[in-house]
Short mmCIF file of C-alpha atoms in Angstrom, two decimals:
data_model
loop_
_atom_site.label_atom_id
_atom_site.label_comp_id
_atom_site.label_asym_id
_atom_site.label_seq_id
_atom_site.Cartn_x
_atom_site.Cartn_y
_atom_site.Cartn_z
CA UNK C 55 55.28 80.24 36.92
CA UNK C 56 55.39 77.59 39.82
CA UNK C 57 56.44 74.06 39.64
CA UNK C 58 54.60 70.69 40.59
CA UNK C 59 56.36 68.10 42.50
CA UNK C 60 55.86 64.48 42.30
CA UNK C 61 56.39 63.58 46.34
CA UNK C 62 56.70 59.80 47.25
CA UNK C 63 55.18 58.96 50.99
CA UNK C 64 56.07 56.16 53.27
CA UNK C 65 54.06 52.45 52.23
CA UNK C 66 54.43 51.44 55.83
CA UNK C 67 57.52 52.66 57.65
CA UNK C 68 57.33 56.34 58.35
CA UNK C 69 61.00 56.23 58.37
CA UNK C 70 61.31 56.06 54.93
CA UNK C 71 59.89 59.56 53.92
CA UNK C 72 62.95 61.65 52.74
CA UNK C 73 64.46 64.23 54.52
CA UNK C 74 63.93 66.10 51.01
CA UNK C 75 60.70 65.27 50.91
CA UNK C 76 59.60 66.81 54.27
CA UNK C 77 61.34 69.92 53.29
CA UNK C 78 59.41 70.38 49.98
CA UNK C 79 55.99 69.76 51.75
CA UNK C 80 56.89 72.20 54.34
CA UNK C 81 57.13 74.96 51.17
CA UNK C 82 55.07 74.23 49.12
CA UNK C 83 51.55 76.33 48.75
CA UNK C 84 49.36 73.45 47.99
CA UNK C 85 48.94 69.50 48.40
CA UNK C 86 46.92 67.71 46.82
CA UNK C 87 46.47 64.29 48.62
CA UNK C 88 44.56 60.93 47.57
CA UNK C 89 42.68 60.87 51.22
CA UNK C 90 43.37 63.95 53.14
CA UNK C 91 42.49 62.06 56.00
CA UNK C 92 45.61 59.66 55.60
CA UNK C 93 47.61 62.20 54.60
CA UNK C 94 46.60 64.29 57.29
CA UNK C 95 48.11 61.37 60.00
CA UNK C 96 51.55 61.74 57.97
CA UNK C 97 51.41 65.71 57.90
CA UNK C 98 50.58 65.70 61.31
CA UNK C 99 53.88 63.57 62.60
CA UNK C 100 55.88 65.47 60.54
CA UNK C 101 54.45 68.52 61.81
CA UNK C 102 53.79 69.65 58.14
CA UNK C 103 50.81 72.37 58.29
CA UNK C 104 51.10 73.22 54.28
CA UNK C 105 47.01 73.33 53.06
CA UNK C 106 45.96 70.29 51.55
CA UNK C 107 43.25 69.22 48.69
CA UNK C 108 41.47 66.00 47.67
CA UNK C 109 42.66 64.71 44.51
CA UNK C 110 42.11 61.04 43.49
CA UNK C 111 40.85 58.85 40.43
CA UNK C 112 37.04 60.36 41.10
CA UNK C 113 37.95 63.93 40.83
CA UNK C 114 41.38 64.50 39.14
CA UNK C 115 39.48 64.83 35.45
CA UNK C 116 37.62 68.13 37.21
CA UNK C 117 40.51 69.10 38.58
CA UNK C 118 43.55 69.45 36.31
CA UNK C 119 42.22 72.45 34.48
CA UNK C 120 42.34 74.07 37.78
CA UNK C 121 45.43 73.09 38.92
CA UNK C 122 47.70 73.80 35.95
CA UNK C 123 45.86 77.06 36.03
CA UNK C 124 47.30 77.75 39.74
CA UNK C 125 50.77 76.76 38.85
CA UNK C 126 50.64 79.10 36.25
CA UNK C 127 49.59 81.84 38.59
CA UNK C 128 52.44 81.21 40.48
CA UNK C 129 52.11 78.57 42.79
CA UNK C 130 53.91 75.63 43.97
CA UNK C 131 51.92 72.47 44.36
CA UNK C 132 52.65 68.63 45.25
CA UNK C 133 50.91 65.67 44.76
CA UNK C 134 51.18 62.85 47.13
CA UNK C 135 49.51 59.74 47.06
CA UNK C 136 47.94 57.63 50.45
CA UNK C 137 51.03 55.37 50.27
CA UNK C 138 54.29 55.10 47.42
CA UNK C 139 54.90 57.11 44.28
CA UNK C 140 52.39 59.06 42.79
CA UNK C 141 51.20 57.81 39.34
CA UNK C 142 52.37 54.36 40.20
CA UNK C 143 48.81 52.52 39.90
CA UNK C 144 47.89 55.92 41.71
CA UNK C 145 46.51 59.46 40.65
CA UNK C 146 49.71 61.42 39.04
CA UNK C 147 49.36 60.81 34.81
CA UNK C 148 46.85 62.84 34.29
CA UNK C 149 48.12 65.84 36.10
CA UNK C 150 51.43 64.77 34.94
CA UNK C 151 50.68 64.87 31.10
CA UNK C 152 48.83 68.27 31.71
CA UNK C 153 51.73 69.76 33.59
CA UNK C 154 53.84 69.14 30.47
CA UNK C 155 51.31 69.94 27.45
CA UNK C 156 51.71 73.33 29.26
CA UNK C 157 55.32 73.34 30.01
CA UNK C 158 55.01 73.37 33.25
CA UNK C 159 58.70 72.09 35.43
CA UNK C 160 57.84 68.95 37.08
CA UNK C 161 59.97 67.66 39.42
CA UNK C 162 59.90 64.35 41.07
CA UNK C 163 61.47 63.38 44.00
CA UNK C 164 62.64 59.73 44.68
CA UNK C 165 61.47 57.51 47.43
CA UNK C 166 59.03 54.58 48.58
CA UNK C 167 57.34 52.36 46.29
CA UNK C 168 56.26 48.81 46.88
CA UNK C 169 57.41 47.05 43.89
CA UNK C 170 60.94 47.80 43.92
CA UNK C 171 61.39 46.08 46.77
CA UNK C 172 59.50 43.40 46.34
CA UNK C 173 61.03 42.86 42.96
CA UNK C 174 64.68 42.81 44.67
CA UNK C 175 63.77 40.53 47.80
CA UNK C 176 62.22 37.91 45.18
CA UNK C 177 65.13 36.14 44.04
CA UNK C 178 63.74 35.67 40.85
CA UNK C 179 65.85 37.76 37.75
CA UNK C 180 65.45 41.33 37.68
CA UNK C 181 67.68 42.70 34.84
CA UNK C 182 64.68 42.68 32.84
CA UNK C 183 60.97 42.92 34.03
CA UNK C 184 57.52 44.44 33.35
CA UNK C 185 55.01 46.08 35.69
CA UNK C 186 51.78 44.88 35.37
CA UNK C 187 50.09 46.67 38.59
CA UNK C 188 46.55 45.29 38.87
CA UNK C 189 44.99 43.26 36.40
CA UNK C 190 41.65 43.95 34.88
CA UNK C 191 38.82 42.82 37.05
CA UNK C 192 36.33 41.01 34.14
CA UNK C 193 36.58 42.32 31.11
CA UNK C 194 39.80 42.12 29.54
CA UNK C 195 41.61 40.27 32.22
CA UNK C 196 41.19 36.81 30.37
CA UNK C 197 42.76 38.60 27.28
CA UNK C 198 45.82 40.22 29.23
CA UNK C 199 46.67 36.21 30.94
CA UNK C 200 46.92 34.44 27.92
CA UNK C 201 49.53 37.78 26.25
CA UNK C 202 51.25 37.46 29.72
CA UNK C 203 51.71 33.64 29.45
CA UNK C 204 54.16 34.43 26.51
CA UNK C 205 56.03 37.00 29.02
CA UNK C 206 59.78 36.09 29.26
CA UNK C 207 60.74 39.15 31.65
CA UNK C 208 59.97 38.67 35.62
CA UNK C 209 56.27 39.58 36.27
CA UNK C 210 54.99 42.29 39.04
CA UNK C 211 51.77 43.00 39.77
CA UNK C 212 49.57 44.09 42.33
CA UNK C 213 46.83 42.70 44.52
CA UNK C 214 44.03 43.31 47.41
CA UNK C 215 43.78 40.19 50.20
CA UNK C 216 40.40 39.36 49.06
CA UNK C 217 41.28 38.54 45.39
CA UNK C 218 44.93 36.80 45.70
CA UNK C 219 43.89 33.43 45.62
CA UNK C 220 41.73 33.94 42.91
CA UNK C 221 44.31 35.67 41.00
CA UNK C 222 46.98 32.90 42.34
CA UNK C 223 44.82 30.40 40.95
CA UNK C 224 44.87 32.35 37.14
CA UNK C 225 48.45 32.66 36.97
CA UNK C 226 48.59 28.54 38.07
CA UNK C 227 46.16 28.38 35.07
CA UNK C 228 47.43 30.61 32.58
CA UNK C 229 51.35 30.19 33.52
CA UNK C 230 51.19 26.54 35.12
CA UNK C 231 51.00 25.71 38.77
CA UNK C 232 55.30 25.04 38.79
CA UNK C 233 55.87 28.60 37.55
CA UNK C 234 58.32 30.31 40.10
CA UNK C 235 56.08 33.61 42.28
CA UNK C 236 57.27 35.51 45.08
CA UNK C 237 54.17 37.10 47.17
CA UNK C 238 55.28 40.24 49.59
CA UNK C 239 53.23 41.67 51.87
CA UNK C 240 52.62 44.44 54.36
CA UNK C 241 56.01 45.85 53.04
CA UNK C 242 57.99 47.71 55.59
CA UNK C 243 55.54 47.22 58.59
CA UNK C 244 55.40 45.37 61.44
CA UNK C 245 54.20 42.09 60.45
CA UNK C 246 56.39 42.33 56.47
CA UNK C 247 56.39 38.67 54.83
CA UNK C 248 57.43 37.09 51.70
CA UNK C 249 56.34 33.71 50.44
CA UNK C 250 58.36 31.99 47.57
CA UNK C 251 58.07 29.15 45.85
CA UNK C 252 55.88 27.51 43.04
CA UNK C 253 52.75 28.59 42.34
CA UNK C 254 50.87 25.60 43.36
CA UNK C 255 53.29 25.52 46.68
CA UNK C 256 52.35 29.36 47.12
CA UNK C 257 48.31 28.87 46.61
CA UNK C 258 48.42 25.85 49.36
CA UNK C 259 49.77 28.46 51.84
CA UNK C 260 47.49 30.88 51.26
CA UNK C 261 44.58 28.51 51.26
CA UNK C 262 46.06 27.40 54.99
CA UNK C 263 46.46 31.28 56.07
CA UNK C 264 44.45 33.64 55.33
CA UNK C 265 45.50 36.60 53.16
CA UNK C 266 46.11 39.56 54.84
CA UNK C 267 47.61 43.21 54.55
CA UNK C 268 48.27 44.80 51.06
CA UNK C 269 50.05 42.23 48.33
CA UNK C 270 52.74 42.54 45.59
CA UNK C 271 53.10 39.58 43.70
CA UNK C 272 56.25 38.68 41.54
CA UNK C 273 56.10 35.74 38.86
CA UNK C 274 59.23 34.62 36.78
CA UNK C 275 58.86 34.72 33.36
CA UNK C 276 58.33 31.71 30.69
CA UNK C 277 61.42 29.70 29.93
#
């Protein structure tokens, strides 16, 4: 029986891949990648030439059957996602969960993932926090503030530039506008930033500068 590995890729800084990480998509007989056309750019610098697949959130249901069937058989396969950890607000569970109904060996390698660091460069307390990832759009979301207003643990979620204010301005809501947040973004590129300070003090910025780049947003809990 083969194995599936779990394979974390750069969020920004192709630097960060793992020397361990390169090795195992070198061997393996199969990738499956969120966009084989990102993936492709990273393979490529690497000089990886290992086949790849398409697996993400509109195709992995059709797919599992299929791939735990190939492990089986023999082979070795590794998921990646477009950026981070797989299964980390990514594709990953699902094959995951399969993998072991079927004792199948996973293995998962460490590496890159946003909210680690963004958790760490906040400031706020991080002995004890929850991951969040990205709130519901509509339904439910309304539901999942007012629970998270209770939330004593240190906050993380995730967030695209076109909806941060508006999810800025439901945590000043829900939380109140002097709750602590720490907003990262574009983690380990070029242009990396992190703004900290009260909510209300974080939503003026962002209504003076437009948001930009890829977000991870970190709110303290309630006192």
């Amino acid at each position: 029986m083969g194995k599936l590995f779990l394979v974390p890729t750069p969020i920004g800084n192709l630097e960060d891949i793992t020397l361990r990480a390169i090795k195992i998509l070198k061997e393996v007989d199969l990738i499956l990648a969120e966009d084989t056309r990102t993936s492709g750019k990273l393979l490529k610098h690497f000089e990886i030439t290992t086949p790849m697949q398409s697996h993400h959130m509109h195709n992995e249901h059709k797919m599992v059957d299929k791939v735990v069937q190939r492990i089986k058989n023999g082979e070795h396969i590794a998921l990646i996602s477009d950026a981070g950890t797989p299964a980390i607000s990514d594709p990953g569970f699902l094959l995951s969960r399969a993998c072991v109904e079927n004792n199948i060996e996973i293995e998962c390698l460490p590496g890159a993932t946003a909210f680690v660091p963004a958790l760490v460069n906040s400031g706020l307390p991080n002995d004890k926090f929850v991951f969040e990832g990205f709130l519901p759009v509509k339904k439910g979301r309304q539901t999942r503030l007012t629970f998270l207003a209770e939330e004593t643990r240190t906050m993380i979620f995730y967030e695209s530039p076109h909806k941060l204010l508006k999810t800025l301005t439901h945590f000043s809501e829900y939380f109140g506008k002097d709750r602590q947040v720490s907003v990262s973004r574009e983690l380990t590129k070029l242009y990396e930033e992190t703004i900290r300070g009260t909510l209300s003090s974080v939503i003026n910025h962002f209504e003076q500068k437009a948001p930009k780049g890829e977000f991870v947003i970190v709110v303290s809990g309630k006192k």
